[in-house]
Coordinates of C-alpha atoms in Angstrom, one line a residue:
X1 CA 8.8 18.7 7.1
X2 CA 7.4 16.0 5.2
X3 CA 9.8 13.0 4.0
X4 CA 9.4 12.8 -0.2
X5 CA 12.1 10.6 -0.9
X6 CA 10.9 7.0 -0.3
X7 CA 13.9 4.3 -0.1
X8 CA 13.0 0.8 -1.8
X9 CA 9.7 1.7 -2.8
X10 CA 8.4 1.5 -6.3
X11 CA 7.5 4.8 -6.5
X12 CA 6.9 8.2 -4.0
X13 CA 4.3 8.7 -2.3
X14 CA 3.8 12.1 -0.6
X15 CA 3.7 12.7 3.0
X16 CA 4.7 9.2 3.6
X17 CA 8.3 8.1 4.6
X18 CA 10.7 5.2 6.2
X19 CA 10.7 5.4 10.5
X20 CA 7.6 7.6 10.5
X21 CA 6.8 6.7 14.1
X22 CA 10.6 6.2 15.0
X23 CA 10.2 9.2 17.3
X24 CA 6.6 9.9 18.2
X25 CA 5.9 6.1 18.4
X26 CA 8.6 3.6 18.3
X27 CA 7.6 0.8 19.2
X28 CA 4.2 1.0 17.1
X29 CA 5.6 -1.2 14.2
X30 CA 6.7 -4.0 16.9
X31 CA 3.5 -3.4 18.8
X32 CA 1.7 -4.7 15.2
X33 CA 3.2 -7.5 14.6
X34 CA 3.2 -8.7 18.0
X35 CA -0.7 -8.5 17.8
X36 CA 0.0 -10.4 14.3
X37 CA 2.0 -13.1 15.8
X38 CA -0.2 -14.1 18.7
X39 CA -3.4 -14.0 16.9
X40 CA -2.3 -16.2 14.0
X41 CA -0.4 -18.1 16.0
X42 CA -4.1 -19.1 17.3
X43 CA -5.8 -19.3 14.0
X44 CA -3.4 -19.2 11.0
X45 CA -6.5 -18.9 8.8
X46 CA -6.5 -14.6 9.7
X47 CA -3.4 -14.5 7.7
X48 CA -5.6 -14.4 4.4
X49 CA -8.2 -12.0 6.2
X50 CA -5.6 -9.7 7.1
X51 CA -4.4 -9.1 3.5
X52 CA -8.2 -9.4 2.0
X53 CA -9.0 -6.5 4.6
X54 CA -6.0 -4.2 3.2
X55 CA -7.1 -4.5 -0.7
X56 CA -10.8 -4.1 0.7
X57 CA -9.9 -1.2 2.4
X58 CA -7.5 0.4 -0.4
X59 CA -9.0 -0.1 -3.6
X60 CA -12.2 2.0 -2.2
X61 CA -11.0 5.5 -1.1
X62 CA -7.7 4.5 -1.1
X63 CA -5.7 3.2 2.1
X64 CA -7.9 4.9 4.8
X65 CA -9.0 2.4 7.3
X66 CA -12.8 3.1 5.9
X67 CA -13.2 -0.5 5.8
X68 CA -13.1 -0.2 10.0
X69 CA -16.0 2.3 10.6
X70 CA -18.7 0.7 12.2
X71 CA -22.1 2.3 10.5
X72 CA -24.3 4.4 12.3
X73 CA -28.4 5.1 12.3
X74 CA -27.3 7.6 9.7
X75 CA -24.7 6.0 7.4
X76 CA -24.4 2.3 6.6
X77 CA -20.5 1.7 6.3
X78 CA -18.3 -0.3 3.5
X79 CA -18.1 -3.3 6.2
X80 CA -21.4 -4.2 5.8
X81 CA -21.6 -4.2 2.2
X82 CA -22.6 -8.0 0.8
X83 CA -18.7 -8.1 -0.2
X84 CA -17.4 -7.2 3.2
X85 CA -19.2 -9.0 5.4
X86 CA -16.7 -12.3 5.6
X87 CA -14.0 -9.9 5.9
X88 CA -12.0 -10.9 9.3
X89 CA -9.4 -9.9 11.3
X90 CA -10.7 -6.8 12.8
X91 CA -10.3 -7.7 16.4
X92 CA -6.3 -7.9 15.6
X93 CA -6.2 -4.2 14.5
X94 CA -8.3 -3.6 17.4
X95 CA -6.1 -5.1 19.7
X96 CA -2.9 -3.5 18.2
X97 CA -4.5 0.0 18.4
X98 CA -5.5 -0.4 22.0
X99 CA -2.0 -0.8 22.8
X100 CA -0.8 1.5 20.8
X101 CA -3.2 3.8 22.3
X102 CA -1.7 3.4 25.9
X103 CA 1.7 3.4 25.0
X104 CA 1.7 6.8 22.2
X105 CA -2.0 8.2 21.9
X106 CA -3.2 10.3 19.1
X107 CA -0.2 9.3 17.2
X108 CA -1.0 6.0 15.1
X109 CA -3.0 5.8 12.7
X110 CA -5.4 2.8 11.6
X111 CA -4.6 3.3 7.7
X112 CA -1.3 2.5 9.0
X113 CA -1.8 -0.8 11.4
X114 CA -4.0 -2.1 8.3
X115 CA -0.8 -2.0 6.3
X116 CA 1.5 -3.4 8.7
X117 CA -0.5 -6.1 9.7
X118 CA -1.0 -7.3 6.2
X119 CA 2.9 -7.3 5.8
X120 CA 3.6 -9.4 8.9
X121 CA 1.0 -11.5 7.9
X122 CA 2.1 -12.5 4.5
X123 CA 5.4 -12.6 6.6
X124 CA 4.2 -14.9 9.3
X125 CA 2.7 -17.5 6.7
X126 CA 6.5 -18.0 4.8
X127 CA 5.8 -15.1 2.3
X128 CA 8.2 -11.9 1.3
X129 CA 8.7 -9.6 3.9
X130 CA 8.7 -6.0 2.3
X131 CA 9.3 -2.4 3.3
X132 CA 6.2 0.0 3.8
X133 CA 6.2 3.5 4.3
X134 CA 4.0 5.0 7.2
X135 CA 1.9 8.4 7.3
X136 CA -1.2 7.5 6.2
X137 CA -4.3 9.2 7.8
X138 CA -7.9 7.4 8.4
X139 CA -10.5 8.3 6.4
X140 CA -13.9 10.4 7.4
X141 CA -16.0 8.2 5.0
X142 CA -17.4 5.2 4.5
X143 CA -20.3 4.5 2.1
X144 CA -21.4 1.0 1.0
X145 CA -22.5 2.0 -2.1
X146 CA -18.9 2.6 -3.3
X147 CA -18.0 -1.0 -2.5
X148 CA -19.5 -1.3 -6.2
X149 CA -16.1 -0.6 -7.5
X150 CA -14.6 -3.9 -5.8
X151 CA -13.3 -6.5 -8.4
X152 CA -15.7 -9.3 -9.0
X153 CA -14.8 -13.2 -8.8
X154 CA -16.6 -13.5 -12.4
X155 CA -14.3 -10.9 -14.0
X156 CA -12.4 -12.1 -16.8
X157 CA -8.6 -11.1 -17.5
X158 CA -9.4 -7.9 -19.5
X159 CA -11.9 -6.6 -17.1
X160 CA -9.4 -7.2 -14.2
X161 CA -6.2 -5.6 -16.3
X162 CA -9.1 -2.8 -16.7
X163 CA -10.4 -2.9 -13.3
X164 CA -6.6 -2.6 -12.1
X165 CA -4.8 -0.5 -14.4
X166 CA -7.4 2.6 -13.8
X167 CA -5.7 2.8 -10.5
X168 CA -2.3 2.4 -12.0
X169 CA -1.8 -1.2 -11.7
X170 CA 0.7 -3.3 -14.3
X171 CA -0.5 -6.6 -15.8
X172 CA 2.2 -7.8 -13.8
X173 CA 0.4 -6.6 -10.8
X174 CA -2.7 -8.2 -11.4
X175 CA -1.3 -11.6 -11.8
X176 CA 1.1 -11.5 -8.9
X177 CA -1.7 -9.7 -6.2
X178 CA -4.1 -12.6 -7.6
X179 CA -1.3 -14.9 -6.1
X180 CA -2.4 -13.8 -2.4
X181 CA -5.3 -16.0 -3.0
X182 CA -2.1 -18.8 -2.4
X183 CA -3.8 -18.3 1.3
X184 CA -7.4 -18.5 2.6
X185 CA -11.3 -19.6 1.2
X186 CA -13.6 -19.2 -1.4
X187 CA -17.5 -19.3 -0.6
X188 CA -19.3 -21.6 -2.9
X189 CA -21.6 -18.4 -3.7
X190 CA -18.7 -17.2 -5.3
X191 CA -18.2 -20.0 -7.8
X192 CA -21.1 -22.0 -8.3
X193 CA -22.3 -20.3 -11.4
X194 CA -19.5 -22.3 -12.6
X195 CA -20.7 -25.3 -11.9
X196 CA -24.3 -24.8 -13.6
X197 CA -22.8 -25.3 -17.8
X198 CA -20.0 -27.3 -18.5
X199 CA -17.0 -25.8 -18.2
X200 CA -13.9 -26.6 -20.6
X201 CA -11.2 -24.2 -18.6
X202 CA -12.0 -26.4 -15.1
X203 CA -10.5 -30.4 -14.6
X204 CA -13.6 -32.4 -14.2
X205 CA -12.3 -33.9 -11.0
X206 CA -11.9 -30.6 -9.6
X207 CA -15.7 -29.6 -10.9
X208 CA -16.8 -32.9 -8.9
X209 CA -14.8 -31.9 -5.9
X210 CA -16.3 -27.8 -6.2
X211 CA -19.9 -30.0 -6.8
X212 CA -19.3 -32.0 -3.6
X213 CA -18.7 -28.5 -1.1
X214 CA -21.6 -26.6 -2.4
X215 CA -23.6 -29.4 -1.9
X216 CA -23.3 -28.4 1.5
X217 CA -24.3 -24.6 0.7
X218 CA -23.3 -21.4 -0.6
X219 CA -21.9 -20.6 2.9
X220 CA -19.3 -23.7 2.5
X221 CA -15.7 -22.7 2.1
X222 CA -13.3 -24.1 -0.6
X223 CA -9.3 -23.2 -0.7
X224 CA -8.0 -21.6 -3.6
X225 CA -4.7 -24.6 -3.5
X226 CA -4.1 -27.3 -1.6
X227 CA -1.8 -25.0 1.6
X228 CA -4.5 -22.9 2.2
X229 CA -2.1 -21.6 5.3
X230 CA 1.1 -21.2 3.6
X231 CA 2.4 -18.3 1.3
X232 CA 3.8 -20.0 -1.5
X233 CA 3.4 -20.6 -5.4
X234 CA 0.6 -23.4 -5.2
X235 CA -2.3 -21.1 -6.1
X236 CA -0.1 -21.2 -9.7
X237 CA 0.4 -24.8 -9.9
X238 CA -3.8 -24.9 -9.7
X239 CA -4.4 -22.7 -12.5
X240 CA -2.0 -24.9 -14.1
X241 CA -4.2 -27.6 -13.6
X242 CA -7.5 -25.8 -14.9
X243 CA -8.5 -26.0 -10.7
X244 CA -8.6 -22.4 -10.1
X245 CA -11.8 -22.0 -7.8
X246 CA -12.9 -18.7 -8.7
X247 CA -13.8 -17.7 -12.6
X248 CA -11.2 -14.8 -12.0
X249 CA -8.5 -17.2 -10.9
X250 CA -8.7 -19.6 -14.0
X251 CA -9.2 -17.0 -16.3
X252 CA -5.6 -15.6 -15.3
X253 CA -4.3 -19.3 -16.6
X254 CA -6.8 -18.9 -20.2
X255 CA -6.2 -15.6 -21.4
X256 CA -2.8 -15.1 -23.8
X257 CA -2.5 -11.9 -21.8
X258 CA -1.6 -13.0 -18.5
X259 CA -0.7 -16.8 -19.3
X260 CA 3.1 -16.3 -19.2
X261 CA 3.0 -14.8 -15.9
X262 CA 1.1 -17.5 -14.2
X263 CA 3.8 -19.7 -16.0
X264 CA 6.5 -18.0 -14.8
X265 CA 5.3 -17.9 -11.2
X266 CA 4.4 -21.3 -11.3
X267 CA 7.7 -22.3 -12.1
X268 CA 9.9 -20.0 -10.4
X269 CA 8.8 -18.9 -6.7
X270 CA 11.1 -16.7 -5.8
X271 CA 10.3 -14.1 -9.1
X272 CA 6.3 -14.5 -7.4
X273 CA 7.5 -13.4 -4.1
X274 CA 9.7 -10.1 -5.9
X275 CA 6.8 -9.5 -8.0
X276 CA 4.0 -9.7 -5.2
X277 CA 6.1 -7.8 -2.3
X278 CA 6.4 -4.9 -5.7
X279 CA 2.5 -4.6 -6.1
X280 CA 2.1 -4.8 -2.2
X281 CA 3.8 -2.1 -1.7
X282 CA 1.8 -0.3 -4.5
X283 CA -1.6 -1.6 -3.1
X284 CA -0.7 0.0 0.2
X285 CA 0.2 3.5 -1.1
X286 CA -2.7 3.8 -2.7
X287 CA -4.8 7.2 -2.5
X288 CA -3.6 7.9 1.0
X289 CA -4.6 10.6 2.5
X290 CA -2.6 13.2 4.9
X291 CA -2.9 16.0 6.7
X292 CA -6.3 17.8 6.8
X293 CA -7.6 15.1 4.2
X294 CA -7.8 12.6 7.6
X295 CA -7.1 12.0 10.9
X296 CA -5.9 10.0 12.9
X297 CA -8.7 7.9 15.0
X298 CA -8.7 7.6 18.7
X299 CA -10.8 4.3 17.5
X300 CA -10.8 2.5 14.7
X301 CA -14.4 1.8 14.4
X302 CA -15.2 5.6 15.1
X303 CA -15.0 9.4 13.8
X304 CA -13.3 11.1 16.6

């Protein structure tokens, strides 16, 4: 019988429930974050590419581990779209699976390690821990072309509150997901089109700095705030200080609609982290799937 009634989750999701794997698998969830731990533990910098890979994988067809099909001679997959291909992180799903694999097989599905590894991660780098529900299935498709529908870095606060709310996310959402780009990199090829006109809504320190990486390329990396590692409320503080990196960061800051909220999260952390571990938990219910609509892999990369 499936489990309806969801217990500290913003809303229910169907098929989906608290303890899932608490008897077919218990130890999956432990298994996860174990993989988590060690591999952050080695490079703290997979923290952001664990969360990136969950909204990559989610806002597409939903949270169905599509991101993780490798493509074949017929099919080229969502991972190797132009906007996937700095994803990272997959060798920790992998590695989590494989072990899962030997302990409970056929039981676990990738959907599902996508979403816990994203929690432990925004965990493991001092942010909210939150409550997911489990049950997802993995998707049968992956398509680059619908990688089209992932959010640009030059969309402005309307087209992201559009962008966001046609999959039933709050202005509040938007703002306090944009805050998980408090961890990780921009590429300059993401920004530099900033650079080219001057820009009132960008410090002109900050511009020189921006100037100075992509002098080295559009491959060069810039962090969104100045704890590129740690979970916290300094991605606010920047768009505070017109140094947002990306036009969709700053633009959070310049529009009436979603200045409070910056504000607010900038000031009080605590309110960010409620906020964020709210529309995480949205982001990774998403247009699961269940039942017949899936499966669950033997391999993440695969079809069975």
């Amino acid at each position: 019988m499936l489990v309806h009634a969801i217990i500290g989750l913003p809303y229910n999701v169907r098929g989906l429930s608290m303890g899932y794997y608490m008897m077919s698998c218990p130890m999956a969830e432990q298994i996860v974050q174990n993989s988590v731990d060690n591999a952050l533990r080695a490079d703290p910098t997979l923290a952001a590419g664990l969360i990136r890979m969950l909204f990559h994988d989610c806002f597409i067809e939903g949270c169905d581990a599509s991101i993780l099909l490798d493509s074949t001679k017929d099919n080229t997959a969502e991972k190797d779209s132009p906007a996937n291909l700095s994803l990272r992180g997959y060798e920790i799903v992998d590695d989590a699976k494989a072990e899962i694999e030997n302990t409970c097989p056929g039981v676990v599905s990738c959907a599902d390690i996508i979403a816990m590894a994203a929690r432990d991660a925004v965990f493991w780098a001092g942010g909210p821990y939150y409550q997911i529900a489990n049950g997802r299935f993995d998707g049968k498709r992956s398509k680059i072309e619908d990688t089209r529908n992932l959010p640009s870095p030059f969309l402005n606060a309307s087209q992201l509150i559009q962008t966001f709310g046609q999959r039933g996310f709050s202005v509040r959402d938007v703002v306090a997901l944009s805050g998980a780009h408090t961890l990780g990199v921009a590429r300059c090829s993401s920004f530099k089109d900033r650079l080219t006109t001057p820009d009132s809504t960008m410090d002109s320190s900050f511009a020189k700095t921006l100037s100075r990486t992509c002098s080295a390329g559009d491959n060069t990396e810039q962090p969104f705030d100045a704890t590129r590692n740690d979970f916290d409320n300094a991605y606010f503080n920047a768009l505070q200080r017109k140094s947002g990196v990306l036009f969709s960061d700053q633009t959070l800051f310049n529009s009436p609609m979603t200045r409070n909220l910056v504000n607010g999260y900038a000031f009080n952390q605590a309110m960010f982290f409620f906020h964020f571990q709210q529309a995480m938990q949205k982001m990774s219910n998403l247009n699961v799937k269940i039942g017949s609509q899936g499966e669950v892999r033997q391999n993440c990369r695969s079809l069975n």
